[in-house]
């Protein structure tokens, strides 16, 4: 498989950093104004995270670092890793502006255990919208296992592969399965002029290469990497508008779910696993 996907995807991410940083969706100003503010993703999973105070953690594919800084605000000693130098420049600026003691490292996620201390982390965290950018979830799970110390924990909240497999709603309102559910060697190549936040910006780099990873493939990859799954939950909501025009806010957590029979499709999942001591 060609490694050009990294170059293509990095160009897209680098170009979109200013639009993401300016968007209220990332709420950078709230981080500056409120030292207790947490990202929507981290806030949703607080009951599942438990205490992270004093843990040494790494956030893989951290982008602007909002989840990373949120975990640091909860007491973890955090490192954020991402392949986009432009995103990390913004993340470092935000950390400096908010007084967050976070290290940021530029690297492809597959090289994380080569540039960070192997076996040096109590917590490996991955947030929503990360796994779709990597071609092999097994290779990712092996990296996670190398980073964790014995007894350390993987925590991931991710978009559900069923959601990623859906096409855009049709004029008759039906939502159909149009895209791969299982991981395939071939990438799904998208040519999208915009981005997932509202912006008036126009972009030159519109191509991206993405992969879906079925739940069975992801769970098996984690198990085969020697980790023990301790918790797995599917959620009918997401912290963004996953199907515009067909969702509504939930009552209590600021997320969105299908307006009509939300039990039909999961939007996200949370997975936890530990490395045996």
PDB file of N, CA and C in Angstrom, residues 225-259:
ATOM      1  N   UNK A 225      -3.248  -7.876  20.894  1.00  0.00           N
ATOM      2  CA  UNK A 225      -2.087  -7.107  21.347  1.00  0.00           C
ATOM      3  C   UNK A 225      -1.757  -7.392  22.808  1.00  0.00           C
ATOM      4  N   UNK A 226      -2.542  -8.261  23.448  1.00  0.00           N
ATOM      5  CA  UNK A 226      -2.261  -8.669  24.821  1.00  0.00           C
ATOM      6  C   UNK A 226      -3.006  -7.882  25.872  1.00  0.00           C
ATOM      7  N   UNK A 227      -3.943  -7.022  25.449  1.00  0.00           N
ATOM      8  CA  UNK A 227      -4.714  -6.247  26.409  1.00  0.00           C
ATOM      9  C   UNK A 227      -5.978  -7.006  26.812  1.00  0.00           C
ATOM     10  N   UNK A 228      -6.513  -6.659  27.958  1.00  0.00           N
ATOM     11  CA  UNK A 228      -7.734  -7.272  28.480  1.00  0.00           C
ATOM     12  C   UNK A 228      -8.834  -6.222  28.454  1.00  0.00           C
ATOM     13  N   UNK A 229      -9.889  -6.489  27.700  1.00  0.00           N
ATOM     14  CA  UNK A 229     -11.000  -5.538  27.610  1.00  0.00           C
ATOM     15  C   UNK A 229     -11.760  -5.549  28.933  1.00  0.00           C
ATOM     16  N   UNK A 230     -11.927  -4.358  29.514  1.00  0.00           N
ATOM     17  CA  UNK A 230     -12.611  -4.235  30.799  1.00  0.00           C
ATOM     18  C   UNK A 230     -13.972  -3.563  30.683  1.00  0.00           C
ATOM     19  N   UNK A 231     -14.205  -2.838  29.579  1.00  0.00           N
ATOM     20  CA  UNK A 231     -15.474  -2.148  29.420  1.00  0.00           C
ATOM     21  C   UNK A 231     -15.682  -1.819  27.952  1.00  0.00           C
ATOM     22  N   UNK A 232     -16.921  -1.998  27.491  1.00  0.00           N
ATOM     23  CA  UNK A 232     -17.274  -1.614  26.127  1.00  0.00           C
ATOM     24  C   UNK A 232     -18.727  -1.159  26.121  1.00  0.00           C
ATOM     25  N   UNK A 233     -18.958   0.071  25.678  1.00  0.00           N
ATOM     26  CA  UNK A 233     -20.311   0.635  25.631  1.00  0.00           C
ATOM     27  C   UNK A 233     -20.557   1.266  24.265  1.00  0.00           C
ATOM     28  N   UNK A 234     -21.745   1.044  23.724  1.00  0.00           N
ATOM     29  CA  UNK A 234     -22.177   1.726  22.511  1.00  0.00           C
ATOM     30  C   UNK A 234     -23.167   2.824  22.896  1.00  0.00           C
ATOM     31  N   UNK A 235     -23.067   3.963  22.231  1.00  0.00           N
ATOM     32  CA  UNK A 235     -23.894   5.117  22.554  1.00  0.00           C
ATOM     33  C   UNK A 235     -24.703   5.528  21.330  1.00  0.00           C
ATOM     34  N   UNK A 236     -25.932   5.996  21.572  1.00  0.00           N
ATOM     35  CA  UNK A 236     -26.763   6.450  20.461  1.00  0.00           C
ATOM     36  C   UNK A 236     -26.589   7.944  20.182  1.00  0.00           C
ATOM     37  N   UNK A 237     -25.557   8.553  20.754  1.00  0.00           N
ATOM     38  CA  UNK A 237     -25.330   9.986  20.591  1.00  0.00           C
ATOM     39  C   UNK A 237     -23.876  10.260  20.221  1.00  0.00           C
ATOM     40  N   UNK A 238     -23.642  11.493  19.774  1.00  0.00           N
ATOM     41  CA  UNK A 238     -22.305  11.945  19.398  1.00  0.00           C
ATOM     42  C   UNK A 238     -22.175  13.422  19.747  1.00  0.00           C
ATOM     43  N   UNK A 239     -20.963  13.910  19.971  1.00  0.00           N
ATOM     44  CA  UNK A 239     -20.784  15.320  20.315  1.00  0.00           C
ATOM     45  C   UNK A 239     -20.718  16.240  19.097  1.00  0.00           C
ATOM     46  N   UNK A 240     -21.194  15.762  17.966  1.00  0.00           N
ATOM     47  CA  UNK A 240     -21.318  16.603  16.770  1.00  0.00           C
ATOM     48  C   UNK A 240     -22.573  16.145  16.027  1.00  0.00           C
ATOM     49  N   UNK A 241     -22.978  16.932  15.034  1.00  0.00           N
ATOM     50  CA  UNK A 241     -24.197  16.610  14.286  1.00  0.00           C
ATOM     51  C   UNK A 241     -23.858  15.584  13.210  1.00  0.00           C
ATOM     52  N   UNK A 242     -24.027  14.312  13.568  1.00  0.00           N
ATOM     53  CA  UNK A 242     -23.571  13.235  12.695  1.00  0.00           C
ATOM     54  C   UNK A 242     -24.415  13.099  11.428  1.00  0.00           C
ATOM     55  N   UNK A 243     -25.697  13.396  11.509  1.00  0.00           N
ATOM     56  CA  UNK A 243     -26.595  13.321  10.350  1.00  0.00           C
ATOM     57  C   UNK A 243     -27.435  14.599  10.324  1.00  0.00           C
ATOM     58  N   UNK A 244     -26.878  15.676   9.769  1.00  0.00           N
ATOM     59  CA  UNK A 244     -27.563  16.972   9.809  1.00  0.00           C
ATOM     60  C   UNK A 244     -28.987  16.895   9.254  1.00  0.00           C
ATOM     61  N   UNK A 245     -29.894  17.511   9.984  1.00  0.00           N
ATOM     62  CA  UNK A 245     -31.298  17.500   9.605  1.00  0.00           C
ATOM     63  C   UNK A 245     -32.086  16.363  10.199  1.00  0.00           C
ATOM     64  N   UNK A 246     -31.414  15.378  10.797  1.00  0.00           N
ATOM     65  CA  UNK A 246     -32.089  14.194  11.314  1.00  0.00           C
ATOM     66  C   UNK A 246     -31.804  13.966  12.795  1.00  0.00           C
ATOM     67  N   UNK A 247     -31.128  14.910  13.431  1.00  0.00           N
ATOM     68  CA  UNK A 247     -30.769  14.726  14.832  1.00  0.00           C
ATOM     69  C   UNK A 247     -31.395  15.821  15.686  1.00  0.00           C
ATOM     70  N   UNK A 248     -31.324  15.589  16.999  1.00  0.00           N
ATOM     71  CA  UNK A 248     -31.757  16.594  17.956  1.00  0.00           C
ATOM     72  C   UNK A 248     -30.872  16.485  19.189  1.00  0.00           C
ATOM     73  N   UNK A 249     -30.760  17.574  19.965  1.00  0.00           N
ATOM     74  CA  UNK A 249     -29.938  17.515  21.172  1.00  0.00           C
ATOM     75  C   UNK A 249     -30.517  16.537  22.192  1.00  0.00           C
ATOM     76  N   UNK A 250     -29.630  15.887  22.914  1.00  0.00           N
ATOM     77  CA  UNK A 250     -30.071  15.064  24.037  1.00  0.00           C
ATOM     78  C   UNK A 250     -30.474  15.971  25.188  1.00  0.00           C
ATOM     79  N   UNK A 251     -31.105  15.407  26.174  1.00  0.00           N
ATOM     80  CA  UNK A 251     -31.683  16.233  27.234  1.00  0.00           C
ATOM     81  C   UNK A 251     -30.639  16.794  28.187  1.00  0.00           C
ATOM     82  N   UNK A 252     -29.542  16.057  28.398  1.00  0.00           N
ATOM     83  CA  UNK A 252     -28.714  16.422  29.541  1.00  0.00           C
ATOM     84  C   UNK A 252     -27.216  16.535  29.297  1.00  0.00           C
ATOM     85  N   UNK A 253     -26.703  16.098  28.163  1.00  0.00           N
ATOM     86  CA  UNK A 253     -25.247  16.069  28.028  1.00  0.00           C
ATOM     87  C   UNK A 253     -24.718  16.839  26.820  1.00  0.00           C
ATOM     88  N   UNK A 254     -25.584  17.560  26.109  1.00  0.00           N
ATOM     89  CA  UNK A 254     -25.114  18.381  25.005  1.00  0.00           C
ATOM     90  C   UNK A 254     -24.791  17.624  23.739  1.00  0.00           C
ATOM     91  N   UNK A 255     -25.068  16.323  23.718  1.00  0.00           N
ATOM     92  CA  UNK A 255     -24.794  15.540  22.513  1.00  0.00           C
ATOM     93  C   UNK A 255     -26.038  15.541  21.613  1.00  0.00           C
ATOM     94  N   UNK A 256     -25.889  14.921  20.435  1.00  0.00           N
ATOM     95  CA  UNK A 256     -27.019  14.824  19.509  1.00  0.00           C
ATOM     96  C   UNK A 256     -27.251  13.371  19.146  1.00  0.00           C
ATOM     97  N   UNK A 257     -28.532  13.021  18.948  1.00  0.00           N
ATOM     98  CA  UNK A 257     -28.895  11.675  18.522  1.00  0.00           C
ATOM     99  C   UNK A 257     -29.999  11.789  17.475  1.00  0.00           C
ATOM    100  N   UNK A 258     -30.324  10.676  16.836  1.00  0.00           N
ATOM    101  CA  UNK A 258     -31.408  10.671  15.862  1.00  0.00           C
ATOM    102  C   UNK A 258     -32.709  11.152  16.494  1.00  0.00           C
ATOM    103  N   UNK A 259     -33.423  12.000  15.765  1.00  0.00           N
ATOM    104  CA  UNK A 259     -34.718  12.476  16.244  1.00  0.00           C
ATOM    105  C   UNK A 259     -35.761  11.365  16.200  1.00  0.00           C
TER     106      UNK A 259
END
